[in-house]
CSV table of C-alpha atoms in Angstrom, one decimal:
chain,number,residue,atom,x,y,z
N,1,UNK,CA,-13.7,152.6,93.5
N,2,UNK,CA,-13.3,155.7,95.6
N,3,UNK,CA,-13.5,159.6,95.8
N,4,UNK,CA,-11.4,161.7,97.5
N,5,UNK,CA,-13.1,164.9,99.0
N,6,UNK,CA,-9.7,165.3,102.1
N,7,UNK,CA,-6.9,166.7,100.4
N,8,UNK,CA,-3.8,164.1,100.5
N,9,UNK,CA,-0.6,165.8,100.6
N,10,UNK,CA,2.8,164.7,98.7
N,11,UNK,CA,4.8,163.0,101.6
N,12,UNK,CA,8.3,162.4,100.1
N,13,UNK,CA,10.7,163.8,98.0
N,14,UNK,CA,14.2,162.8,97.7
N,15,UNK,CA,17.5,164.0,95.7
N,16,UNK,CA,19.6,162.0,92.7
N,17,UNK,CA,22.2,163.2,90.3
N,18,UNK,CA,20.9,165.1,87.8
N,19,UNK,CA,21.5,161.9,84.7
N,20,UNK,CA,19.4,159.5,83.6
N,21,UNK,CA,19.3,156.1,85.2
N,22,UNK,CA,22.6,153.9,84.4
N,23,UNK,CA,24.3,157.6,83.2
N,24,UNK,CA,27.8,158.2,84.5
N,25,UNK,CA,29.8,161.5,85.5
N,26,UNK,CA,33.5,161.1,86.1
N,27,UNK,CA,35.7,163.8,87.5
N,28,UNK,CA,39.8,163.5,88.2
N,29,UNK,CA,42.4,165.0,91.4
N,30,UNK,CA,45.8,164.2,91.6
N,31,UNK,CA,47.7,164.6,94.9
N,32,UNK,CA,51.4,164.0,94.9
N,33,UNK,CA,51.3,161.6,91.8
N,34,UNK,CA,48.4,159.5,92.6
N,35,UNK,CA,45.8,159.3,90.2
N,36,UNK,CA,42.1,159.8,91.8
N,37,UNK,CA,39.2,158.9,89.3
N,38,UNK,CA,35.7,159.1,90.5
N,39,UNK,CA,33.2,157.8,88.7
N,40,UNK,CA,29.3,158.5,90.0
N,41,UNK,CA,26.5,156.5,88.7
N,42,UNK,CA,23.1,156.6,88.8
N,43,UNK,CA,21.5,153.7,89.9
N,44,UNK,CA,18.1,151.7,90.9
N,45,UNK,CA,19.3,148.6,92.6
N,46,UNK,CA,22.4,146.8,94.4
N,47,UNK,CA,22.3,144.6,91.2
N,48,UNK,CA,22.5,147.6,89.2
N,49,UNK,CA,25.3,149.0,91.6
N,50,UNK,CA,27.4,146.0,91.8
N,51,UNK,CA,27.4,145.6,87.8
N,52,UNK,CA,28.8,149.0,87.3
N,53,UNK,CA,31.2,148.3,89.8
N,54,UNK,CA,32.4,145.3,88.5
N,55,UNK,CA,32.4,147.3,85.0
N,56,UNK,CA,34.6,150.0,86.1
N,57,UNK,CA,37.3,147.2,87.2
N,58,UNK,CA,37.3,145.5,84.2
N,59,UNK,CA,37.6,148.9,81.9
N,60,UNK,CA,40.6,150.4,84.5
N,61,UNK,CA,42.5,146.8,85.3
N,62,UNK,CA,45.9,148.1,85.3
N,63,UNK,CA,44.8,150.5,88.7
N,64,UNK,CA,45.8,149.0,92.7
N,65,UNK,CA,42.6,150.2,94.0
N,66,UNK,CA,39.2,150.4,93.2
N,67,UNK,CA,37.3,152.0,96.1
N,68,UNK,CA,33.6,152.3,96.8
N,69,UNK,CA,30.1,153.4,97.7
N,70,UNK,CA,26.4,153.3,96.9
N,71,UNK,CA,23.6,154.5,98.6
N,72,UNK,CA,19.9,153.4,97.2
N,73,UNK,CA,16.2,154.6,98.3
N,74,UNK,CA,14.8,157.8,99.0
N,75,UNK,CA,15.6,157.2,103.2
N,76,UNK,CA,19.2,155.6,102.1
N,77,UNK,CA,17.8,152.5,103.6
N,78,UNK,CA,20.4,150.4,101.7
N,79,UNK,CA,24.6,151.4,102.1
N,80,UNK,CA,27.5,150.0,101.5
N,81,UNK,CA,31.2,150.5,100.9
N,82,UNK,CA,34.5,149.0,100.1
N,83,UNK,CA,38.0,150.2,100.8
N,84,UNK,CA,39.3,147.8,98.4
N,85,UNK,CA,43.2,147.4,99.9
N,86,UNK,CA,43.2,150.2,101.5
N,87,UNK,CA,43.7,150.9,104.7
N,88,UNK,CA,40.6,150.3,106.9
N,89,UNK,CA,38.1,153.4,106.7
N,90,UNK,CA,40.1,155.6,104.9
N,91,UNK,CA,38.4,154.8,101.2
N,92,UNK,CA,35.1,154.0,101.3
N,93,UNK,CA,33.5,155.5,104.5
N,94,UNK,CA,34.6,159.2,103.0
N,95,UNK,CA,33.1,158.2,99.6
N,96,UNK,CA,30.1,157.7,101.9
N,97,UNK,CA,30.3,160.5,103.8
N,98,UNK,CA,30.3,162.7,100.4
N,99,UNK,CA,27.1,161.2,98.8
N,100,UNK,CA,25.1,160.9,102.3
N,101,UNK,CA,26.3,164.6,103.4
N,102,UNK,CA,24.8,166.2,100.2
N,103,UNK,CA,21.3,164.1,100.9
N,104,UNK,CA,21.7,162.1,98.0
N,105,UNK,CA,20.2,158.6,97.2
N,106,UNK,CA,19.8,156.0,94.2
N,107,UNK,CA,23.9,156.9,93.7
N,108,UNK,CA,27.0,154.4,93.3
N,109,UNK,CA,30.6,156.1,93.4
N,110,UNK,CA,33.7,153.9,92.4
N,111,UNK,CA,36.9,156.3,92.8
N,112,UNK,CA,39.9,154.6,90.8
N,113,UNK,CA,43.1,155.1,92.4
N,114,UNK,CA,46.7,155.2,90.3
N,115,UNK,CA,49.8,154.5,93.0
N,116,UNK,CA,52.4,157.6,92.4
N,117,UNK,CA,55.1,156.3,94.7
N,118,UNK,CA,54.2,158.5,97.6
N,119,UNK,CA,52.7,157.3,100.6
N,120,UNK,CA,49.4,159.7,101.7
N,121,UNK,CA,49.2,158.3,104.6
N,122,UNK,CA,45.9,157.4,106.5
N,123,UNK,CA,44.7,160.9,106.9
N,124,UNK,CA,45.9,162.2,103.4
N,125,UNK,CA,44.0,159.3,101.6
N,126,UNK,CA,40.4,160.1,103.6
N,127,UNK,CA,41.1,163.4,102.5
N,128,UNK,CA,41.4,162.6,98.7
N,129,UNK,CA,39.0,160.0,98.2
N,130,UNK,CA,36.5,162.7,99.8
N,131,UNK,CA,37.7,165.3,97.4
N,132,UNK,CA,37.4,163.4,94.1
N,133,UNK,CA,33.9,162.1,95.3
N,134,UNK,CA,33.0,165.6,95.9
N,135,UNK,CA,34.1,166.5,92.6
N,136,UNK,CA,32.3,164.2,91.0
N,137,UNK,CA,29.4,164.8,93.1
N,138,UNK,CA,29.7,168.7,92.3
N,139,UNK,CA,29.8,168.3,88.8
N,140,UNK,CA,27.1,165.9,88.2
N,141,UNK,CA,24.5,168.1,89.8
N,142,UNK,CA,21.0,167.2,91.1
N,143,UNK,CA,18.0,166.3,90.4
N,144,UNK,CA,14.4,166.1,92.9
N,145,UNK,CA,12.5,162.5,92.9
N,146,UNK,CA,8.8,163.0,93.9
N,147,UNK,CA,6.3,160.2,95.2
N,148,UNK,CA,3.6,160.2,92.7
N,149,UNK,CA,0.2,158.4,93.3
N,150,UNK,CA,-0.7,155.5,90.9
N,151,UNK,CA,-4.4,154.9,89.8
N,152,UNK,CA,-6.3,153.2,87.4
N,153,UNK,CA,-9.3,155.4,86.3
N,154,UNK,CA,-12.1,152.7,84.1
N,155,UNK,CA,-14.5,154.2,81.4
N,156,UNK,CA,-16.9,154.0,78.9
N,157,UNK,CA,-15.6,153.5,75.6
N,158,UNK,CA,-17.8,156.6,74.3
N,159,UNK,CA,-16.4,159.0,76.7
N,160,UNK,CA,-12.7,157.5,76.6
N,161,UNK,CA,-11.8,160.5,74.5
N,162,UNK,CA,-13.0,163.2,76.7
N,163,UNK,CA,-11.1,161.5,80.0
N,164,UNK,CA,-7.8,161.0,78.2
N,165,UNK,CA,-7.4,164.4,77.3
N,166,UNK,CA,-8.4,165.6,81.0
N,167,UNK,CA,-6.5,163.0,82.8
N,168,UNK,CA,-2.9,164.0,80.8
N,169,UNK,CA,-3.8,167.3,81.7
N,170,UNK,CA,-3.6,166.2,85.6
N,171,UNK,CA,-0.5,163.8,85.8
N,172,UNK,CA,1.5,161.4,83.4
N,173,UNK,CA,-0.3,158.8,81.4
N,174,UNK,CA,1.6,155.6,82.1
N,175,UNK,CA,-0.7,153.3,79.9
N,176,UNK,CA,-4.2,153.1,78.0
N,177,UNK,CA,-5.7,149.3,77.4
N,178,UNK,CA,-8.9,149.4,75.3
N,179,UNK,CA,-11.0,146.1,75.4
N,180,UNK,CA,-15.2,146.5,76.4
N,181,UNK,CA,-14.0,149.4,78.2
N,182,UNK,CA,-11.2,151.6,78.2
N,183,UNK,CA,-8.4,151.3,81.5
N,184,UNK,CA,-6.1,154.2,81.6
N,185,UNK,CA,-3.3,153.9,84.0
N,186,UNK,CA,-2.2,157.3,85.6
N,187,UNK,CA,0.3,158.9,88.0
N,188,UNK,CA,-0.7,162.2,89.8
N,189,UNK,CA,1.1,164.4,92.4
N,190,UNK,CA,-1.6,163.8,94.5
N,191,UNK,CA,-5.1,162.0,94.7
N,192,UNK,CA,-7.0,165.6,95.1
N,193,UNK,CA,-6.3,166.4,92.2
N,194,UNK,CA,-8.1,163.8,90.3
N,195,UNK,CA,-11.2,165.5,91.8
N,196,UNK,CA,-15.0,163.5,91.7
N,197,UNK,CA,-13.2,161.1,89.0
N,198,UNK,CA,-13.3,157.6,90.7
N,199,UNK,CA,-10.1,155.6,90.5
N,200,UNK,CA,-8.4,152.0,92.0
N,201,UNK,CA,-5.4,153.5,94.0
N,202,UNK,CA,-2.6,150.6,92.7
N,203,UNK,CA,0.2,152.5,94.8
N,204,UNK,CA,3.0,154.9,94.9
N,205,UNK,CA,5.7,155.4,92.2
N,206,UNK,CA,8.9,157.8,92.0
N,207,UNK,CA,9.2,160.3,89.5
N,208,UNK,CA,11.8,162.8,88.6
N,209,UNK,CA,10.8,166.3,89.4
């Protein structure tokens, strides 16, 4: 158990697209009769990103290219790209640059291309993939995520009701378990907000702002 007397400031925030996890937004541009369909999905893991890419490829199996990039984590620690048959650096990299340039994390983008009969050249391809990605990210919007602290608070059953009410005012209740005592799992922006309440810290959690 611990009681915090010094204020611990919020350490980290980052941005992602303004949809729920698994939500997809799409936008389309046409360049010299080639059609570029960009789809952005909010993801939480590499497995989820790759599943979204595979589903998109299967859905639009008639297209020639499905170029991709995804970025994961608050510090963009995981970055992956795929040109999917386009000249190296003309598709996956412009998609990635558009995501990173907006400071976004936990985002996967697939840009599906149907060839229109006119060669765009390497510069034209890079611009088209970048523009398609920018269009879908603009449409998706942005939301902040904040690092909150999870704590466990224990209470005698007789005082559990009053403590439950107070904790819900201070943070976001994650779970409540009743047995011989009441055990609350709560997320708070700042541990100092708990004042003189005894708690057990159990790690950080990311919350949408």
